[in-house]
Tab-separated table of C-alpha atoms in Angstrom:
chain	number	residue	atom	x	y	z
S	1361	UNK	CA	30.689	73.299	22.052
S	1362	UNK	CA	28.275	75.607	20.236
S	1363	UNK	CA	25.499	72.984	20.110
S	1364	UNK	CA	26.027	72.185	23.807
S	1365	UNK	CA	25.426	75.874	24.534
S	1366	UNK	CA	21.977	75.616	22.947
S	1367	UNK	CA	21.020	72.658	25.161
S	1368	UNK	CA	22.494	74.428	28.225
S	1369	UNK	CA	20.485	77.615	27.653
S	1370	UNK	CA	17.212	75.769	27.133
S	1371	UNK	CA	17.590	73.251	29.966
S	1372	UNK	CA	19.391	75.265	32.659
S	1373	UNK	CA	18.293	78.802	31.788
S	1374	UNK	CA	14.769	78.116	30.463
S	1375	UNK	CA	15.318	79.728	27.070
S	1376	UNK	CA	12.632	79.135	24.460
S	1377	UNK	CA	13.486	77.610	21.084
S	1378	UNK	CA	13.109	81.019	19.438
S	1379	UNK	CA	15.371	82.745	21.969
S	1380	UNK	CA	18.074	80.136	21.392
S	1381	UNK	CA	17.479	80.465	17.662
S	1382	UNK	CA	17.956	84.245	17.784
S	1383	UNK	CA	21.339	83.865	19.531
S	1384	UNK	CA	22.681	81.434	16.997
S	1385	UNK	CA	21.179	83.442	14.154
S	1386	UNK	CA	23.306	86.372	15.327
S	1387	UNK	CA	26.344	84.085	15.722
S	1388	UNK	CA	25.963	82.780	12.182
S	1389	UNK	CA	25.308	86.213	10.670
S	1390	UNK	CA	28.460	87.508	12.318
S	1391	UNK	CA	30.435	84.597	10.891
S	1392	UNK	CA	28.946	85.341	7.485
S	1393	UNK	CA	29.893	89.024	7.632
S	1394	UNK	CA	33.480	88.422	8.745
S	1395	UNK	CA	34.285	85.150	6.923
S	1396	UNK	CA	35.365	86.616	3.585
S	1397	UNK	CA	37.460	89.448	5.137
S	1398	UNK	CA	39.072	86.821	7.378
S	1399	UNK	CA	40.010	84.779	4.311
S	1400	UNK	CA	41.414	87.888	2.632
S	1401	UNK	CA	43.561	88.574	5.701
S	1402	UNK	CA	44.875	85.005	5.786
S	1403	UNK	CA	45.865	85.186	2.114
S	1404	UNK	CA	48.163	88.124	2.808
S	1405	UNK	CA	49.401	87.792	6.386
S	1406	UNK	CA	52.588	85.951	7.350
S	1407	UNK	CA	51.286	85.798	10.950
S	1408	UNK	CA	48.843	82.985	10.329
S	1409	UNK	CA	49.805	81.021	13.457
S	1410	UNK	CA	49.448	84.087	15.670
S	1411	UNK	CA	46.019	84.994	14.270
S	1412	UNK	CA	44.776	81.437	14.767
S	1413	UNK	CA	46.040	81.314	18.363
S	1414	UNK	CA	44.364	84.638	19.217
S	1415	UNK	CA	41.077	83.486	17.673
S	1416	UNK	CA	41.172	80.217	19.650
S	1417	UNK	CA	41.805	81.951	22.984
S	1418	UNK	CA	39.171	84.634	22.390
S	1419	UNK	CA	36.370	82.284	21.348
S	1420	UNK	CA	37.091	80.081	24.368
S	1421	UNK	CA	36.824	83.086	26.669
S	1422	UNK	CA	33.506	84.054	25.087
S	1423	UNK	CA	32.153	80.505	25.581
S	1424	UNK	CA	32.958	80.745	29.301
S	1425	UNK	CA	31.399	84.221	29.416
S	1426	UNK	CA	28.195	82.844	27.828
S	1427	UNK	CA	27.837	80.193	30.531
S	1428	UNK	CA	28.767	82.577	33.367
S	1429	UNK	CA	26.475	85.491	32.476
S	1430	UNK	CA	23.357	83.835	30.974
S	1431	UNK	CA	20.258	84.633	33.057
S	1432	UNK	CA	16.971	82.775	33.515
S	1433	UNK	CA	14.402	83.122	30.715
S	1434	UNK	CA	16.801	85.232	28.632
S	1435	UNK	CA	16.293	88.404	30.651
S	1436	UNK	CA	19.705	89.702	29.458
S	1437	UNK	CA	19.181	88.587	25.883
S	1438	UNK	CA	20.731	91.802	24.499
S	1439	UNK	CA	24.034	91.074	26.260
S	1440	UNK	CA	23.991	87.479	25.031
S	1441	UNK	CA	23.377	88.660	21.472
S	1442	UNK	CA	26.431	90.930	21.736
S	1443	UNK	CA	28.598	88.023	22.948
S	1444	UNK	CA	27.441	85.813	20.082
S	1445	UNK	CA	28.107	88.574	17.537
S	1446	UNK	CA	31.695	89.012	18.733
S	1447	UNK	CA	32.230	85.255	18.965
S	1448	UNK	CA	30.974	84.719	15.430
S	1449	UNK	CA	33.397	87.308	14.083
S	1450	UNK	CA	36.346	85.800	15.938
S	1451	UNK	CA	35.621	82.216	14.886
S	1452	UNK	CA	35.548	83.364	11.240
S	1453	UNK	CA	39.354	83.412	11.367
S	1454	UNK	CA	39.660	79.727	12.283
S	1455	UNK	CA	38.739	77.833	9.049
S	1456	UNK	CA	40.890	79.900	6.634
S	1457	UNK	CA	43.676	80.105	9.219
S	1458	UNK	CA	43.868	76.373	9.881
S	1459	UNK	CA	43.548	75.338	6.252
S	1460	UNK	CA	45.926	77.936	4.821
S	1461	UNK	CA	48.573	76.810	7.329
S	1462	UNK	CA	47.933	73.216	6.245
S	1463	UNK	CA	48.248	74.028	2.549
S	1464	UNK	CA	51.319	76.156	3.220
S	1465	UNK	CA	53.060	73.178	4.814
S	1466	UNK	CA	51.992	70.288	2.552
S	1467	UNK	CA	51.064	72.095	-0.697
S	1468	UNK	CA	48.048	71.392	-2.910
S	1469	UNK	CA	49.188	67.853	-3.702
S	1470	UNK	CA	49.294	66.927	-0.021
S	1471	UNK	CA	45.967	68.539	0.881
S	1472	UNK	CA	43.762	65.488	0.277
S	1473	UNK	CA	45.549	63.300	2.804
S	1474	UNK	CA	46.362	66.071	5.286
S	1475	UNK	CA	42.862	67.573	5.393
S	1476	UNK	CA	41.565	64.051	5.994
S	1477	UNK	CA	43.993	63.616	8.901
S	1478	UNK	CA	43.124	67.061	10.286
S	1479	UNK	CA	39.399	66.308	10.183
S	1480	UNK	CA	39.871	62.869	11.769
S	1481	UNK	CA	41.757	64.385	14.696
S	1482	UNK	CA	39.284	67.275	14.909
S	1483	UNK	CA	36.291	64.943	15.189
S	1484	UNK	CA	38.032	62.582	17.602
S	1485	UNK	CA	39.060	65.484	19.830
S	1486	UNK	CA	35.543	66.931	19.738
S	1487	UNK	CA	34.138	63.552	20.779
S	1488	UNK	CA	36.465	63.433	23.806
S	1489	UNK	CA	35.634	67.009	24.829
S	1490	UNK	CA	31.876	66.529	24.489
S	1491	UNK	CA	31.993	63.189	26.333
S	1492	UNK	CA	33.804	64.866	29.224
S	1493	UNK	CA	31.329	67.742	29.232
S	1494	UNK	CA	28.308	65.420	28.992
S	1495	UNK	CA	29.441	63.325	31.957
S	1496	UNK	CA	30.020	66.516	33.946
S	1497	UNK	CA	26.525	67.740	33.019
S	1498	UNK	CA	24.999	64.389	33.968
S	1499	UNK	CA	26.404	64.528	37.492
S	1500	UNK	CA	25.790	68.269	37.992
S	1501	UNK	CA	22.243	68.351	36.552
S	1502	UNK	CA	20.305	70.683	36.516
S	1503	UNK	CA	23.076	73.283	37.022
S	1504	UNK	CA	25.249	72.239	34.084
S	1505	UNK	CA	27.132	75.455	33.336
S	1506	UNK	CA	30.394	74.063	34.747
S	1507	UNK	CA	30.659	71.636	31.821
S	1508	UNK	CA	32.133	74.473	29.732
S	1509	UNK	CA	35.326	74.368	31.803
S	1510	UNK	CA	36.507	71.719	29.346
S	1511	UNK	CA	36.836	74.510	26.743
S	1512	UNK	CA	39.892	76.266	28.225
S	1513	UNK	CA	41.573	72.903	28.803
S	1514	UNK	CA	41.173	72.057	25.122
S	1515	UNK	CA	42.219	75.578	24.110
S	1516	UNK	CA	45.463	75.247	26.086
S	1517	UNK	CA	46.308	72.186	24.003
S	1518	UNK	CA	45.483	74.001	20.759
S	1519	UNK	CA	47.740	76.944	21.574
S	1520	UNK	CA	50.554	74.692	22.824
S	1521	UNK	CA	50.728	72.746	19.570
S	1522	UNK	CA	50.195	75.827	17.388
S	1523	UNK	CA	53.305	77.354	18.905
S	1524	UNK	CA	55.201	74.188	17.958
S	1525	UNK	CA	54.802	75.143	14.274
S	1526	UNK	CA	57.838	76.933	12.871
S	1527	UNK	CA	56.533	79.818	10.716
S	1528	UNK	CA	59.473	79.229	8.367
S	1529	UNK	CA	57.930	75.868	7.427
S	1530	UNK	CA	54.893	77.625	5.932
S	1531	UNK	CA	55.212	78.465	2.227
S	1532	UNK	CA	52.913	81.477	2.058
S	1533	UNK	CA	52.567	81.283	-1.736
S	1534	UNK	CA	51.473	77.652	-1.469
S	1535	UNK	CA	49.182	78.613	1.417
S	1536	UNK	CA	47.398	81.001	-0.927
S	1537	UNK	CA	47.178	78.404	-3.700
S	1538	UNK	CA	49.615	80.431	-5.806
S	1539	UNK	CA	51.228	77.531	-7.610
S	1540	UNK	CA	51.845	76.836	-11.264
S	1541	UNK	CA	50.116	74.019	-13.124
S	1542	UNK	CA	46.561	74.718	-11.989
S	1543	UNK	CA	44.108	77.061	-13.608
S	1544	UNK	CA	40.639	78.491	-13.160
S	1545	UNK	CA	37.520	77.002	-14.690
S	1546	UNK	CA	37.548	77.209	-18.477
S	1547	UNK	CA	34.982	79.018	-20.586
S	1548	UNK	CA	32.939	75.816	-20.931
S	1549	UNK	CA	32.416	75.784	-17.174
S	1550	UNK	CA	34.639	72.746	-16.581
S	1551	UNK	CA	37.805	73.068	-14.447
S	1552	UNK	CA	40.887	72.853	-16.675
S	1553	UNK	CA	42.894	69.612	-16.449
S	1554	UNK	CA	39.843	67.867	-14.962
S	1555	UNK	CA	40.182	64.845	-17.258
S	1556	UNK	CA	42.763	62.091	-17.275
S	1557	UNK	CA	45.445	61.468	-19.908
S	1558	UNK	CA	42.946	59.672	-22.177
S	1559	UNK	CA	40.516	62.573	-21.963
S	1560	UNK	CA	38.045	60.698	-19.764
S	1561	UNK	CA	36.276	62.317	-16.826
S	1562	UNK	CA	37.937	61.569	-13.502
S	1563	UNK	CA	34.617	61.198	-11.698
S	1564	UNK	CA	32.229	58.287	-12.251
S	1565	UNK	CA	29.469	60.899	-11.959
S	1566	UNK	CA	30.684	62.725	-15.093
S	1567	UNK	CA	30.971	66.431	-15.958
S	1568	UNK	CA	28.584	69.294	-16.440
S	1569	UNK	CA	28.951	72.240	-18.820
S	1570	UNK	CA	27.810	75.761	-18.055
S	1571	UNK	CA	28.661	77.661	-21.255
S	1572	UNK	CA	28.987	80.937	-19.375
S	1573	UNK	CA	31.161	83.423	-21.239
S	1574	UNK	CA	33.843	83.924	-18.582
S	1575	UNK	CA	36.724	86.092	-19.675
S	1576	UNK	CA	40.072	85.064	-18.155
S	1577	UNK	CA	41.772	88.022	-16.526
S	1578	UNK	CA	45.396	88.626	-15.623
S	1579	UNK	CA	46.844	88.328	-12.170
S	1580	UNK	CA	47.642	91.183	-9.828
S	1581	UNK	CA	50.838	90.634	-7.827
S	1582	UNK	CA	50.788	87.022	-8.958
S	1583	UNK	CA	47.221	86.391	-7.777
S	1584	UNK	CA	43.886	86.435	-9.571
S	1585	UNK	CA	41.682	89.408	-8.850
S	1586	UNK	CA	38.688	88.813	-6.572
S	1587	UNK	CA	36.432	89.717	-9.510
S	1588	UNK	CA	37.867	86.843	-11.554
S	1589	UNK	CA	37.028	84.459	-8.723
S	1590	UNK	CA	33.460	85.724	-8.514
S	1591	UNK	CA	33.003	85.182	-12.262
S	1592	UNK	CA	34.007	81.519	-11.986
S	1593	UNK	CA	30.770	79.525	-12.559
S	1594	UNK	CA	32.065	76.438	-10.757
S	1595	UNK	CA	32.752	78.472	-7.620
S	1596	UNK	CA	29.364	80.208	-7.784
S	1597	UNK	CA	27.597	76.864	-8.191
S	1598	UNK	CA	29.487	75.398	-5.269
S	1599	UNK	CA	28.683	78.380	-3.031
S	1600	UNK	CA	24.959	77.921	-3.747
S	1601	UNK	CA	25.157	74.193	-2.968
S	1602	UNK	CA	27.012	74.858	0.302
S	1603	UNK	CA	24.404	77.432	1.329
S	1604	UNK	CA	21.468	75.146	0.559
S	1605	UNK	CA	23.059	72.172	2.323
S	1606	UNK	CA	23.573	74.080	5.550
S	1607	UNK	CA	20.164	75.727	5.340
S	1608	UNK	CA	18.616	72.266	5.552
S	1609	UNK	CA	21.185	70.451	7.716
S	1610	UNK	CA	22.412	73.085	10.162
S	1611	UNK	CA	19.528	72.828	12.603
S	1612	UNK	CA	18.952	69.053	12.501
S	1613	UNK	CA	21.536	68.248	15.199
S	1614	UNK	CA	20.210	70.854	17.696
S	1615	UNK	CA	16.667	69.598	17.113
S	1616	UNK	CA	17.707	65.994	17.736
S	1617	UNK	CA	19.545	67.062	20.908
S	1618	UNK	CA	16.489	68.965	22.127
S	1619	UNK	CA	14.204	66.045	21.286
S	1620	UNK	CA	16.272	63.872	23.615
S	1621	UNK	CA	16.994	66.488	26.306
S	1622	UNK	CA	13.794	68.401	26.976
S	1623	UNK	CA	11.685	66.866	29.721
S	1624	UNK	CA	13.924	63.812	30.146
S	1625	UNK	CA	16.017	64.958	33.136
S	1626	UNK	CA	19.700	64.093	33.547
S	1627	UNK	CA	19.398	61.083	31.226
S	1628	UNK	CA	18.145	63.418	28.503
S	1629	UNK	CA	21.154	65.705	28.942
S	1630	UNK	CA	23.502	62.720	28.721
S	1631	UNK	CA	21.761	61.419	25.590
S	1632	UNK	CA	21.909	64.914	24.119
S	1633	UNK	CA	25.680	64.984	24.563
S	1634	UNK	CA	25.968	61.492	23.111
S	1635	UNK	CA	24.375	62.844	19.909
S	1636	UNK	CA	27.543	64.786	19.224
S	1637	UNK	CA	29.848	61.959	20.329
S	1638	UNK	CA	28.241	59.333	18.062
S	1639	UNK	CA	28.316	61.722	15.107
S	1640	UNK	CA	31.950	62.690	15.727
S	1641	UNK	CA	33.092	59.059	15.903
S	1642	UNK	CA	31.550	58.305	12.513
S	1643	UNK	CA	32.913	61.585	11.136
S	1644	UNK	CA	36.399	60.212	11.854
S	1645	UNK	CA	35.587	57.217	9.637
S	1646	UNK	CA	34.073	59.442	6.939
S	1647	UNK	CA	37.117	61.722	6.901
S	1648	UNK	CA	39.402	58.698	6.576
S	1649	UNK	CA	37.430	57.370	3.598
S	1650	UNK	CA	37.475	60.801	1.938
S	1651	UNK	CA	41.245	61.003	2.320
S	1652	UNK	CA	41.819	57.516	0.944
S	1653	UNK	CA	39.377	57.527	-1.975
S	1654	UNK	CA	38.577	61.095	-3.106
S	1655	UNK	CA	41.765	61.075	-5.195
S	1656	UNK	CA	40.670	57.799	-6.805
S	1657	UNK	CA	36.900	58.110	-7.145
S	1658	UNK	CA	36.945	61.883	-7.524
S	1659	UNK	CA	35.375	64.519	-5.280
S	1660	UNK	CA	31.882	64.404	-6.749
S	1661	UNK	CA	30.929	60.819	-5.947
S	1662	UNK	CA	31.825	61.087	-2.262
S	1663	UNK	CA	30.266	64.525	-1.917
S	1664	UNK	CA	26.953	63.206	-3.237
S	1665	UNK	CA	26.949	60.438	-0.620
S	1666	UNK	CA	27.256	63.081	2.085
S	1667	UNK	CA	24.590	65.348	0.590
S	1668	UNK	CA	21.946	62.638	0.165
S	1669	UNK	CA	22.482	61.212	3.655
S	1670	UNK	CA	20.621	64.217	5.118
S	1671	UNK	CA	17.159	63.614	3.581
S	1672	UNK	CA	17.435	59.933	4.551
S	1673	UNK	CA	18.248	60.950	8.126
S	1674	UNK	CA	15.343	63.420	8.270
S	1675	UNK	CA	12.912	60.770	6.991
S	1676	UNK	CA	13.958	58.374	9.758
S	1677	UNK	CA	13.670	61.150	12.369
S	1678	UNK	CA	10.199	62.046	11.067
S	1679	UNK	CA	9.065	58.473	11.685
S	1680	UNK	CA	10.740	58.175	15.095
S	1681	UNK	CA	9.424	61.487	16.448
S	1682	UNK	CA	5.928	60.396	15.402
S	1683	UNK	CA	6.339	57.263	17.515
S	1684	UNK	CA	7.733	59.355	20.392
S	1685	UNK	CA	4.765	61.719	20.275
S	1686	UNK	CA	2.394	58.764	20.563
S	1687	UNK	CA	4.027	57.566	23.801
S	1688	UNK	CA	3.171	59.011	27.193
S	1689	UNK	CA	6.696	58.327	28.415
S	1690	UNK	CA	9.633	57.938	26.041
S	1691	UNK	CA	11.261	54.523	26.366
S	1692	UNK	CA	15.029	54.207	26.644
S	1693	UNK	CA	14.975	51.942	23.584
S	1694	UNK	CA	13.353	54.669	21.465
S	1695	UNK	CA	15.850	57.235	22.764
S	1696	UNK	CA	18.702	54.962	21.685
S	1697	UNK	CA	17.152	54.508	18.220
S	1698	UNK	CA	16.812	58.296	17.831
S	1699	UNK	CA	20.397	58.648	18.987
S	1700	UNK	CA	21.533	56.116	16.370
S	1701	UNK	CA	20.397	58.430	13.562
S	1702	UNK	CA	23.511	60.442	14.384
S	1703	UNK	CA	25.446	57.821	12.451
S	1704	UNK	CA	24.030	59.449	9.318
S	1705	UNK	CA	25.092	62.838	10.670
S	1706	UNK	CA	28.586	61.375	10.903
S	1707	UNK	CA	28.350	60.432	7.236
S	1708	UNK	CA	26.832	63.698	5.983
S	1709	UNK	CA	28.740	66.240	8.033
S	1710	UNK	CA	31.891	64.088	8.038
S	1711	UNK	CA	32.040	63.889	4.259
S	1712	UNK	CA	31.059	67.535	3.854
S	1713	UNK	CA	33.615	68.804	6.390
S	1714	UNK	CA	36.487	67.190	4.495
S	1715	UNK	CA	35.284	67.502	0.922
S	1716	UNK	CA	34.245	71.150	0.957
S	1717	UNK	CA	37.819	72.117	1.870
S	1718	UNK	CA	39.247	69.909	-0.885
S	1719	UNK	CA	36.792	71.153	-3.519
S	1720	UNK	CA	37.549	74.749	-2.516
S	1721	UNK	CA	41.267	74.008	-2.835
S	1722	UNK	CA	40.667	72.469	-6.281
S	1723	UNK	CA	38.672	75.454	-7.522
S	1724	UNK	CA	41.111	78.061	-6.182
S	1725	UNK	CA	44.314	76.274	-7.241
S	1726	UNK	CA	46.628	78.609	-9.148
S	1727	UNK	CA	44.691	81.744	-8.229
S	1728	UNK	CA	46.587	82.770	-5.101
S	1729	UNK	CA	43.210	83.223	-3.415
S	1730	UNK	CA	42.723	79.972	-1.483
S	1731	UNK	CA	41.862	81.611	1.852
S	1732	UNK	CA	39.597	84.167	0.187
S	1733	UNK	CA	37.815	81.391	-1.707
S	1734	UNK	CA	37.522	79.352	1.480
S	1735	UNK	CA	36.168	82.475	3.161
S	1736	UNK	CA	33.456	82.713	0.500
S	1737	UNK	CA	32.436	79.047	0.754
S	1738	UNK	CA	32.570	79.118	4.545
S	1739	UNK	CA	30.503	82.340	4.535
S	1740	UNK	CA	27.868	80.488	2.507
S	1741	UNK	CA	28.024	77.720	5.091
S	1742	UNK	CA	27.614	80.253	7.912
S	1743	UNK	CA	24.655	82.087	6.428
S	1744	UNK	CA	22.993	78.776	5.568
S	1745	UNK	CA	23.509	77.454	9.076
S	1746	UNK	CA	22.267	80.746	10.485
S	1747	UNK	CA	19.065	80.701	8.480
S	1748	UNK	CA	18.632	77.028	9.369
S	1749	UNK	CA	19.141	77.700	13.080
S	1750	UNK	CA	16.308	80.168	13.416
S	1751	UNK	CA	14.063	78.574	10.779
S	1752	UNK	CA	14.372	75.110	12.314
S	1753	UNK	CA	13.735	76.317	15.864
S	1754	UNK	CA	10.723	78.319	14.707
S	1755	UNK	CA	9.351	75.269	12.883
S	1756	UNK	CA	9.821	73.109	15.970
S	1757	UNK	CA	8.111	75.622	18.256
S	1758	UNK	CA	5.194	76.450	15.934
S	1759	UNK	CA	4.593	73.140	14.135
S	1760	UNK	CA	6.316	70.496	16.241
S	1761	UNK	CA	9.556	68.572	15.847
S	1762	UNK	CA	8.073	65.924	13.562
S	1763	UNK	CA	6.923	68.423	10.927
S	1764	UNK	CA	10.212	70.293	11.236
S	1765	UNK	CA	12.151	67.155	10.286
S	1766	UNK	CA	9.816	66.516	7.338
S	1767	UNK	CA	10.269	70.016	5.907
S	1768	UNK	CA	14.039	69.990	6.430
S	1769	UNK	CA	14.247	66.602	4.697
S	1770	UNK	CA	12.548	67.933	1.564
S	1771	UNK	CA	14.834	70.974	1.609
S	1772	UNK	CA	17.906	68.714	1.885
S	1773	UNK	CA	17.108	67.078	-1.466
S	1774	UNK	CA	17.726	70.350	-3.344
S	1775	UNK	CA	21.522	70.691	-2.830
S	1776	UNK	CA	22.036	66.991	-3.591
S	1777	UNK	CA	20.193	67.189	-6.909
S	1778	UNK	CA	21.870	70.511	-7.699
S	1779	UNK	CA	25.362	69.097	-7.115
S	1780	UNK	CA	24.560	66.018	-9.197
S	1781	UNK	CA	23.334	68.026	-12.196
S	1782	UNK	CA	25.324	71.258	-12.189
S	1783	UNK	CA	28.628	70.663	-10.381
S	1784	UNK	CA	31.560	69.208	-12.364
S	1785	UNK	CA	34.323	66.981	-11.002
S	1786	UNK	CA	36.972	69.345	-9.609
S	1787	UNK	CA	39.879	66.952	-9.082
S	1788	UNK	CA	42.220	67.687	-11.990
S	1789	UNK	CA	44.531	65.249	-13.735
S	1790	UNK	CA	47.735	66.942	-12.545
S	1791	UNK	CA	46.658	66.609	-8.920
S	1792	UNK	CA	45.644	62.983	-9.416
S	1793	UNK	CA	49.003	62.168	-11.042
S	1794	UNK	CA	50.947	63.891	-8.267
S	1795	UNK	CA	48.923	62.112	-5.575
S	1796	UNK	CA	49.646	58.774	-7.252
S	1797	UNK	CA	53.361	59.534	-7.243
S	1798	UNK	CA	53.240	60.470	-3.552
S	1799	UNK	CA	51.436	57.232	-2.682
S	1800	UNK	CA	53.850	55.153	-4.800
S	1801	UNK	CA	56.787	56.826	-3.079
S	1802	UNK	CA	55.321	56.059	0.346
S	1803	UNK	CA	54.817	52.411	-0.640
S	1804	UNK	CA	58.397	52.126	-1.924
S	1805	UNK	CA	59.702	53.533	1.367
S	1806	UNK	CA	57.728	50.946	3.341
S	1807	UNK	CA	58.988	47.920	1.371
S	1808	UNK	CA	62.648	48.012	2.550
S	1809	UNK	CA	61.422	48.451	6.128
S	1810	UNK	CA	59.214	45.404	5.804
S	1811	UNK	CA	62.018	43.409	4.216
S	1812	UNK	CA	64.376	44.370	7.020
S	1813	UNK	CA	61.784	43.374	9.579
S	1814	UNK	CA	61.373	39.936	8.008
S	1815	UNK	CA	65.146	39.463	7.933
């Protein structure tokens, strides 16, 4: 609902682009500051379910508080900044909490399929919530603050099903990635065991070598020291790529929503909400493909598809906003075409949302620092999105939406090229073998059922 808040503040409360940008800059900076400590907490706590439930309830309450207390033209901007700072810190617990619980239940070998399923359900649920909120906003326009009542309804479902998880089912060593058989990146910069039995690269995109002199260090209490993690060149490369991707991509969705919403009345608000719904539907498909094929094609190939979808999307938006600017009144047909660019958002963000968790799991496997590593990569995502939020809004206000999309498109090429050249394939041979055995076992279990059905 964070992107819906931006549209709400600008349409119903007459915030400027820069005022909205400041709020979400603070939100992202807070996430950045608290993301790594949150990951560190999740690595060590046995109360993962409780922490995640508290974070869900608190961030929902702060969303309602945002809608209830926002004043016209941002006259209480200081109070809103405080809310966003607290909310950013609280939401920092959610990614490492959710994914450490997942890994603690299914283990590293089950992460590919389970993260895919988690992301599919996440995107589908988001689409339902945003559709409900968008319809509410359409009928209540211009006073659309009540749409955020869908948040506590969704939160009630989250907490209900969280409490269904038996904490005894969570292997806290597995949740941390503290399992034998996986190791850190070798001294040549390539993750160990990242080739198949014949010594061939698992990814069609090949490997890269860094030749950084990284000294392997012992474990403390069974886990690698944080310093060892920070000396891993593969992790450092990935953090930079994540930061650059979100610096270019983070603000594109809000800008598209604003392009459709501002000055277009209730139809604009509805189209703005549909931006998220269209993207989320295609994110479900992207997550499914990542789950089915990232263990076969490798992580790198799919990740590159997601990264390079952003500059393509920005190029199309640059052209379409130029056409829109030339029209005195925006046609419904053009609005629908602009809306359709969210299909590429579903590809880019959908692939990224699944693959960044899997790549982080690959890199951290065997270290006992999965949540800490995820905290680092998610912190890079937060600071990138934060910089993008303010930078993109400032570009749109000072230079127009068309030029903003052009600049963001050029910026989006950098992480794609960087990942292609510098990032190795992270799926290791042991994981690939184990995944194959799991899939073969599932197929063997289905055959007797099918035979019985035919009989």
